Structure formats: structure tokens, C-alpha cells
Coordinates of C-alpha atoms in Angstrom, one line a residue:
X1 CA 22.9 116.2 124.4
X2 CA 19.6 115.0 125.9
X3 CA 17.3 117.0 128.0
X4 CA 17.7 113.9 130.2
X5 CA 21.1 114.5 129.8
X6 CA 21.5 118.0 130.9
X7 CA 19.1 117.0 134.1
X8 CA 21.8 114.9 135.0
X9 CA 19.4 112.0 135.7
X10 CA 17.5 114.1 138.8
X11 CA 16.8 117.8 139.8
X12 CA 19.5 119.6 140.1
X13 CA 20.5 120.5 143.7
X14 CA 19.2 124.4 144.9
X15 CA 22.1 126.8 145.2
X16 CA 21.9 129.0 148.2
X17 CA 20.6 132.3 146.8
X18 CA 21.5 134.8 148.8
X19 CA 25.5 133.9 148.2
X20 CA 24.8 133.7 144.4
X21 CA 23.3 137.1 144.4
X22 CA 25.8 138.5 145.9
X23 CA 28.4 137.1 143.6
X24 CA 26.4 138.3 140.9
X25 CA 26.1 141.8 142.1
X26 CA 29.7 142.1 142.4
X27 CA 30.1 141.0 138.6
X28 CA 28.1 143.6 137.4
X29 CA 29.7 146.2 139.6
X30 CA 33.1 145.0 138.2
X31 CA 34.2 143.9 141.8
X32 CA 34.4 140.5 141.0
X33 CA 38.1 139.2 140.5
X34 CA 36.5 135.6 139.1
X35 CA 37.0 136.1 135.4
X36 CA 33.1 136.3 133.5
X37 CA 32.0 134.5 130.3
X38 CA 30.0 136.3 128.4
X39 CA 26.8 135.2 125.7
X40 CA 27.1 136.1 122.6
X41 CA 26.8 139.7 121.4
X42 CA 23.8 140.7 120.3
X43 CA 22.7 143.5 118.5
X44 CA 19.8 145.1 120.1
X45 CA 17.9 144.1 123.3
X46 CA 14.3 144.9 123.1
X47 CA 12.8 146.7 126.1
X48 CA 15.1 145.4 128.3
X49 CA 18.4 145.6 129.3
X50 CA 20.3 142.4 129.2
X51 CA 23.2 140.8 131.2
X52 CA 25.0 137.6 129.7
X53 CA 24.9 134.2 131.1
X54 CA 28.3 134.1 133.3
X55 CA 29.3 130.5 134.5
X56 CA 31.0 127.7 133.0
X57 CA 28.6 124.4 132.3
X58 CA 31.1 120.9 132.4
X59 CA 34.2 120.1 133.9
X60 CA 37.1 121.7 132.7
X61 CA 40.1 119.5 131.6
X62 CA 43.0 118.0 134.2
X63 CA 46.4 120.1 133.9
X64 CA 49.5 119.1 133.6
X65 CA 52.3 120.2 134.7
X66 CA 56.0 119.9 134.4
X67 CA 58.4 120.5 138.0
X68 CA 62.2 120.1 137.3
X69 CA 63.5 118.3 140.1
X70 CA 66.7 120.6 142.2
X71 CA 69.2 117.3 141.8
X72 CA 68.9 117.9 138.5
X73 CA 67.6 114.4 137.8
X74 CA 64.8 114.5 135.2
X75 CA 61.8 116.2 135.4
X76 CA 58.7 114.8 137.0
X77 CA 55.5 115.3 135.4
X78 CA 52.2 116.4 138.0
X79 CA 48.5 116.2 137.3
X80 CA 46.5 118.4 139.2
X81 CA 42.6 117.5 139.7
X82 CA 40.3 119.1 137.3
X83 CA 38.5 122.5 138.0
X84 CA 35.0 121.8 139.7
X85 CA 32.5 123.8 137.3
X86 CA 30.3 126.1 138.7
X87 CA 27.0 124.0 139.3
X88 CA 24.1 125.9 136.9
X89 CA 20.7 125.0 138.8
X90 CA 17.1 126.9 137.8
X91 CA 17.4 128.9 141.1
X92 CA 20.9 130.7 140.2
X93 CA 19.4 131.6 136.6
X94 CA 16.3 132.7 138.0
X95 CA 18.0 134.6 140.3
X96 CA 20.2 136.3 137.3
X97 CA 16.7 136.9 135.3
X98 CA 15.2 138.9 138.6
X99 CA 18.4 140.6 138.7
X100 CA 18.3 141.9 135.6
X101 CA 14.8 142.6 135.8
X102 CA 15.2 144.4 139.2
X103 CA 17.5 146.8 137.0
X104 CA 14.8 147.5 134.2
X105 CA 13.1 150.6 134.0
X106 CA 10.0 151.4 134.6
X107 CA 7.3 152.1 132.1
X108 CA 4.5 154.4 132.1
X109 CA 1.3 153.9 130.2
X110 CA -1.8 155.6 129.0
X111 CA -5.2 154.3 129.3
X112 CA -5.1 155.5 125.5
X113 CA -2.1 153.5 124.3
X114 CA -2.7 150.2 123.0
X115 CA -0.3 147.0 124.0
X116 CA 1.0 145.3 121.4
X117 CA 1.7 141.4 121.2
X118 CA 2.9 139.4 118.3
X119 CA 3.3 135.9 119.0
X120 CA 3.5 132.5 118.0
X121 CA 0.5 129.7 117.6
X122 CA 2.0 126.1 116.3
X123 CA -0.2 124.2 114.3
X124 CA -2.1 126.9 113.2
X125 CA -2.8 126.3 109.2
X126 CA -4.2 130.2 109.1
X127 CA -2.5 132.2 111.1
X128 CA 0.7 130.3 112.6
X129 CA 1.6 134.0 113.7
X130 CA -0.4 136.6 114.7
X131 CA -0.5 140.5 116.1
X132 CA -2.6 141.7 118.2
X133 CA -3.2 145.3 120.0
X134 CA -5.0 145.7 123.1
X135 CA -5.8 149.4 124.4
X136 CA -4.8 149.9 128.0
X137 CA -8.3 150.8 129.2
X138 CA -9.5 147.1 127.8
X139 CA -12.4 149.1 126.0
X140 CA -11.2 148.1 121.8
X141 CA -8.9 145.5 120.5
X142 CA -7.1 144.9 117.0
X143 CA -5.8 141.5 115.6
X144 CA -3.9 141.6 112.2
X145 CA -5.8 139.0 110.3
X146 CA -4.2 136.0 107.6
X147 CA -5.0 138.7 104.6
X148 CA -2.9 141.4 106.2
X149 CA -6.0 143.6 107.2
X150 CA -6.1 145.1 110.5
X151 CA -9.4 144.1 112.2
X152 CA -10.4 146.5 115.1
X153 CA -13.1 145.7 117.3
X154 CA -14.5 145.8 121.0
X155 CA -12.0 144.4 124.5
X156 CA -12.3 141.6 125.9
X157 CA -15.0 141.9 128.6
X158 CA -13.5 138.8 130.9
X159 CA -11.0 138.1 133.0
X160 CA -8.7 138.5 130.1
X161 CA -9.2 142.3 130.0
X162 CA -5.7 144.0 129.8
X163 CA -6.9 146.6 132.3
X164 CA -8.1 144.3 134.7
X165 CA -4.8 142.1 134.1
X166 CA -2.7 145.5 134.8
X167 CA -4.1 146.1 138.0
X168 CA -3.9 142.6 139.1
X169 CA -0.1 142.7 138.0
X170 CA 0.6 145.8 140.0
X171 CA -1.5 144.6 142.9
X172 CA 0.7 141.6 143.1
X173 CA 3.0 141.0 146.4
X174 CA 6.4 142.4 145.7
X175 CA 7.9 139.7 147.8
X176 CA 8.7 136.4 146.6
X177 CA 7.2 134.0 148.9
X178 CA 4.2 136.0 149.2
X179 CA 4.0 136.1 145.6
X180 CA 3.8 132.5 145.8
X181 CA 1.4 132.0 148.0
X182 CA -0.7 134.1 146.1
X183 CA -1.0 132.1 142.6
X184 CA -0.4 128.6 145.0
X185 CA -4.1 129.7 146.6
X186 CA -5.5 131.1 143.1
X187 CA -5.9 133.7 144.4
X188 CA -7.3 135.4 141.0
X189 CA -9.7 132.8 140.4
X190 CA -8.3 132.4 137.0
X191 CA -7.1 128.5 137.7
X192 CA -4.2 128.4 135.4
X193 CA -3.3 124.8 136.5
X194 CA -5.9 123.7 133.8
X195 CA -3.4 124.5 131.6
X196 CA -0.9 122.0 132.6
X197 CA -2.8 119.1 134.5
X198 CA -6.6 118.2 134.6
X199 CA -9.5 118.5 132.0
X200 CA -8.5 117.7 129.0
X201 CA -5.1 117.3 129.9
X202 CA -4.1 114.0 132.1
X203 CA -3.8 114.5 136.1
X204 CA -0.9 115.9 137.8
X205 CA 0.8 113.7 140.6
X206 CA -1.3 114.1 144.1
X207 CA -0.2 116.8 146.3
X208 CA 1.5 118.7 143.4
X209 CA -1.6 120.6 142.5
X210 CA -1.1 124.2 143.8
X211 CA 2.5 124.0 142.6
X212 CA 0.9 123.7 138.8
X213 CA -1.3 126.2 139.7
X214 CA 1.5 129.0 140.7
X215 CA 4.3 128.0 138.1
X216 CA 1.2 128.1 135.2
X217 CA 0.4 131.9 136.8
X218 CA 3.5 132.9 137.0
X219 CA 4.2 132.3 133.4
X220 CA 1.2 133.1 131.9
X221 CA 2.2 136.5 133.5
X222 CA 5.3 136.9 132.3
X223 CA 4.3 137.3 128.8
X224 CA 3.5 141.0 129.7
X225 CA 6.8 141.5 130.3
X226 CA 7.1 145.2 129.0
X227 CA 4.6 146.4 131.4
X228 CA 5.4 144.5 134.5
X229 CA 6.7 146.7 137.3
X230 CA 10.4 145.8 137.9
X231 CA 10.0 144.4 141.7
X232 CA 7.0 142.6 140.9
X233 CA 9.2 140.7 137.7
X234 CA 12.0 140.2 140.0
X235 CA 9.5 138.9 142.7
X236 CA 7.8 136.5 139.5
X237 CA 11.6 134.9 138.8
X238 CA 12.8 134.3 142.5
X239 CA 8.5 133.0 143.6
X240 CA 8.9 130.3 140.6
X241 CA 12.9 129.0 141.6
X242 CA 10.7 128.3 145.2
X243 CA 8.7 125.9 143.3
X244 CA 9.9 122.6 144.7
X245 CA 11.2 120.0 141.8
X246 CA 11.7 123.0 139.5
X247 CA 14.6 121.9 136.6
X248 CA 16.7 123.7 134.7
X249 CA 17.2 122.3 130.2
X250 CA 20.7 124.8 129.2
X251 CA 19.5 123.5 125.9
X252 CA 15.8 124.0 125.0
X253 CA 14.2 125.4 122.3
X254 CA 10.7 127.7 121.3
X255 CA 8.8 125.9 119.2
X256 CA 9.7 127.7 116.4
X257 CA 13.3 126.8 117.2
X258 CA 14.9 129.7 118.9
X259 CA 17.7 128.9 121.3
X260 CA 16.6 129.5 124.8
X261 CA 17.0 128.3 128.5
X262 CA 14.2 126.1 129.7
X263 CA 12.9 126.4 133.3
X264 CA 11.3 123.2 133.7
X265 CA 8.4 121.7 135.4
X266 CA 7.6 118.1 135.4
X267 CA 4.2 117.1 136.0
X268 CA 4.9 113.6 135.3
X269 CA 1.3 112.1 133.4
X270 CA 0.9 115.8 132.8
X271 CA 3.8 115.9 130.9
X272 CA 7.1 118.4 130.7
X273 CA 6.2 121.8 130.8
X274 CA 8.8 124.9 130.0
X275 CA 9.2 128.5 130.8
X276 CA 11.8 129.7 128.3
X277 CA 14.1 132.6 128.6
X278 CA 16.4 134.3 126.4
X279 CA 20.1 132.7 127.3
X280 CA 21.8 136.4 127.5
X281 CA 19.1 138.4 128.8
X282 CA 16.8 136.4 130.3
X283 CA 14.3 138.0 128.3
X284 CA 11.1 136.0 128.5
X285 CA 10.7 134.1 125.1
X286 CA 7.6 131.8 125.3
X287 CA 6.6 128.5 126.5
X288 CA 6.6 124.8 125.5
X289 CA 4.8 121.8 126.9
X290 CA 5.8 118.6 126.1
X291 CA 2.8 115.3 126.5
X292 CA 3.9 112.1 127.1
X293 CA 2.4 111.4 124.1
X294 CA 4.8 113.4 121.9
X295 CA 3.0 116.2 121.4
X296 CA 4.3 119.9 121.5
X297 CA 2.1 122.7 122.0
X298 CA 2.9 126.0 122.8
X299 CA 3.8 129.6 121.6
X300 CA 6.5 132.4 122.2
X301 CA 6.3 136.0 122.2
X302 CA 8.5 137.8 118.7
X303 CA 7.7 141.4 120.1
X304 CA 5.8 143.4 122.8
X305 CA 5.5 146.9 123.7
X306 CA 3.4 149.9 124.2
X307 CA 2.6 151.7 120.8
X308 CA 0.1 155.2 120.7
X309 CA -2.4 153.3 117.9
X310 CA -3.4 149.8 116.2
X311 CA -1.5 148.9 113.6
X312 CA 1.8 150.5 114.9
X313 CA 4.6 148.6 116.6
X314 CA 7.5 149.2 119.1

């Protein structure tokens, strides 16, 4: 089925939240007497705990029934009304991603230890894959180059220096709307929204322009997953289902193919533009953006972790 398809022809309407937590806390605690269908199994979750995608996407079937009438005459068939599905929207499985998140532990760093990243880059003809270790005080850096050699070298002195980006990330409004205001303002100066709409990509629709800019920051942070304090990642899934216009694909893909559950923005001349998440445990897996002109670009995160030296992984 179509992404068009699974938008049902417009956004899908916003569940109310605080009911659907609810509803979710009382599946995990097992006080839920609504029956839950689990994701598939999987064999190890990296990092992070998972819980499985509960809810049931279509309509289920009509019954029918047989009623044997008390004359004795012959029995009458009855047809109850289908089942309503429950109605999966990007706000309920954001909501399921911060809950999960909310229950992640918490991980302590050294200045000393090095973060490690390996992650995709499409239409790369050297290095369509690549590692890299960052050391938590931003002062060296290692990338493992297309001949396998590992080439260590100074940090990155900019904006993009991982001890600069921790602090930011643990500096970061713990609630929601807050949260959103923050990256909606730019508040880190980093303008993410050129990502997404503007210079050299085409315009975003008037008046959208601080919504780029907060659902471009909110996933550009996301890929430091590992390291993210649990209420500030809960607070990054529940700030983007504010986003207004936000869509949910049950059926998108990483651009190297991996199942996953798109949260979707649409910028319209800007294009389509996808936060993806892992469908059991709403693990972060990458992003994708799709031009109008047919052109996917992207990349999605294989592994991440703390590790005590270059070269070593989680």
C-alpha cells in the first residue's frame, strides 16, 4: 500500500494523549484487560529497552452469527457491525516512543570515553558506510576510513563539538512544550531548518517556517540517542507529536531498506521529510527525505554507544 494510502488521503486526526498514556501504562503494568498484539520477537535490543507496537491497523471483518429461533422454526442468521480499529495517529506512537524512553536507563559518561556512531551515507561511491568515534571532551576524533584503517585526529572545534552538543542536550527543557519552543525560536543558533526548506533546498509553505526548524532539531538530536537523558528523550517524542500537520507512514523504510515507522513531515515544495523509528521499540533508526523531484537523501544510524577507546565498539 501507498504512503498516500496509509495517510488516508489527509493527516490523521490527533488522539487525546493523556487517555492513550494512560491505556498504555496500564498495558505494561499488565492491568489492561484489552488483549495486546505484540511486534515481532527480536533478539537483542541495543541500548534500549523495547516495548512492541500494540494496536490493530484496519478494520476487522463483520461476524456472523447464528440465533436458533425458541418456536423452533429455522434459525436466523445476524450480522453484527464490524469492530472499529483502534485509530494509529503520529501522536499515540510518539507517545509510546517517550514512554519507553521515559523507562530507559540512564547513562553515565567520561570526558575520556569516546562516542561511537556508525551510520549510513546513500550515494556515497567511497564510503556508503562509515564509523566514527568522538571523545566526550570533543578534544580528538576517529573515522574508520574506505581501506579499513582507523584515522585519529583532532575534535571538531564548531558547533558540532560532542561536548558542546552534550551540554546543550542536558540543558534542554524537560517539558514538552517548552522543549518546543526552544528549537521553534532556534534557540541554539544552529538553524536546522536549512536542512529541510531554503538554500539549496526549495521554500517551505509561508508561516510553516519555525515548525521546520523544531521538527529538523528535534531529529537531528535524536541520533544521540544512547546518551540522551531519559526525560529530555521522552520530552523530544511528545515536543515533535505538538508539531501541527505531523503524519504518521506504518510502512516506511531507511534508505537502506529497513522496516521502520515513519513520522512524517510535509513541507510541501520542500518535499516529504521522515523521522524513522524502529516498529517494536521505537528505537530511533534514521531519517529520509523525499524531493518532489524524486530524489532520496538521507542516512540511519546501524549502532551507537559509549566505548573506553577508538576503534572499539558497543
Amino acid at each position: 500500500m501507498t504512503v498516500l494510502n496509509r495517510l488516508r488521503e489527509g493527516i490523521p486526526p490527533q488522539q487525546d494523549v493523556g487517555a492513550e498514556r494512560n491505556r498504555l501504562l496500564a498495558e505494561i503494568r499488565g492491568e489492561s484487560s484489552v488483549p495486546v498484539r505484540l511486534g515481532p520477537a527480536r533478539p537483542k535490543v541495543r541500548l534500549r529497552r523495547g516495548l512492541a507496537l500494540a494496536g490493530a491497523f484496519g478494520l476487522a471483518a463483520a461476524v456472523t452469527v447464528t440465533v436458533a429461533r425458541l418456536d423452533g422454526g429455522p434459525k436466523t442468521p445476524v450480522t453484527r457491525p464490524p469492530v472499529a480499529a483502534v485509530q494509529v495517529s503520529a501522536a499515540s506512537v510518539l507517545e509510546k516512543a517517550a514512554l519507553v524512553a521515559e523507562k530507559s536507563k540512564v547513562v553515565a559518561w567520561r570526558p575520556e570515553q569516546w562516542f561511537y556512531l556508525k551510520k549510513t551515507q546513500p550515494g556515497s561511491p567511497v564510503l556508503p558506510v562509515y564509523e566514527l568515534w568522538t571523545r566526550m571532551d570533543g578534544e580528538r576524533q576517529a573515522v574508520r576510513e574506505a581501506d579499513g584503517k582507523l584515522r585519529v585526529g583532532p575534535g571538531e572545534k564548531g558547533p558540532m563539538n560532542p561536548a558542546k552538543t552534550q551540554r546543550k542536550i542536558e540543558n534542554l527543557p524537560s517539558d514538552p512544550g517548552a522543549m518546543l519552543e526552544h528549537f521553534r525560536e532556534d534557540a541554539d543558533g544552529m538553524r536546522f531548518g536549512r536542512t529541510i526548506c531554503g538554500d539549496p533546498s526549495p521554500p517551505c509553505p509561508a508561516g510553516t517556517e519555525k515548525d521546520v526548524e523544531a521538527y529538523a532539531a528535534l531529529r537531528w538530536y535524536m541520533e544521540y540517542g544512547p546518551l540522551i537523558p531519559p526525560d529530555k528523550a521522552a520530552a523530544m517524542y511528545r515536543a515533535m507529536a505538538m508539531i501541527p500537520g505531523i503524519q504518521l507512514d506504518e510502512n516506511a523504510t531507511t534508505t537502506e531498506g529497513r522496516k521502520g515507522i515513519g513520522v512524517v513531515f510535509d513541507a510541501g515544495p520542500g518535499g516529504k521529510h521522515y523521522t524513522i523509528l524502529d516498529p517494536v521499540d521505537y528505537r530511533y533508526l534514521g531519517v529520509k527525505d523525499l524531493t518532489r523531484s524524486g530524489r532520496v537523501v538521507g542516512g540511519s544510524v546501524l549502532a551507537s554507544g559509549l566505548v573506553d577507546k577508538p576503534g572499539e565498539t558497543p
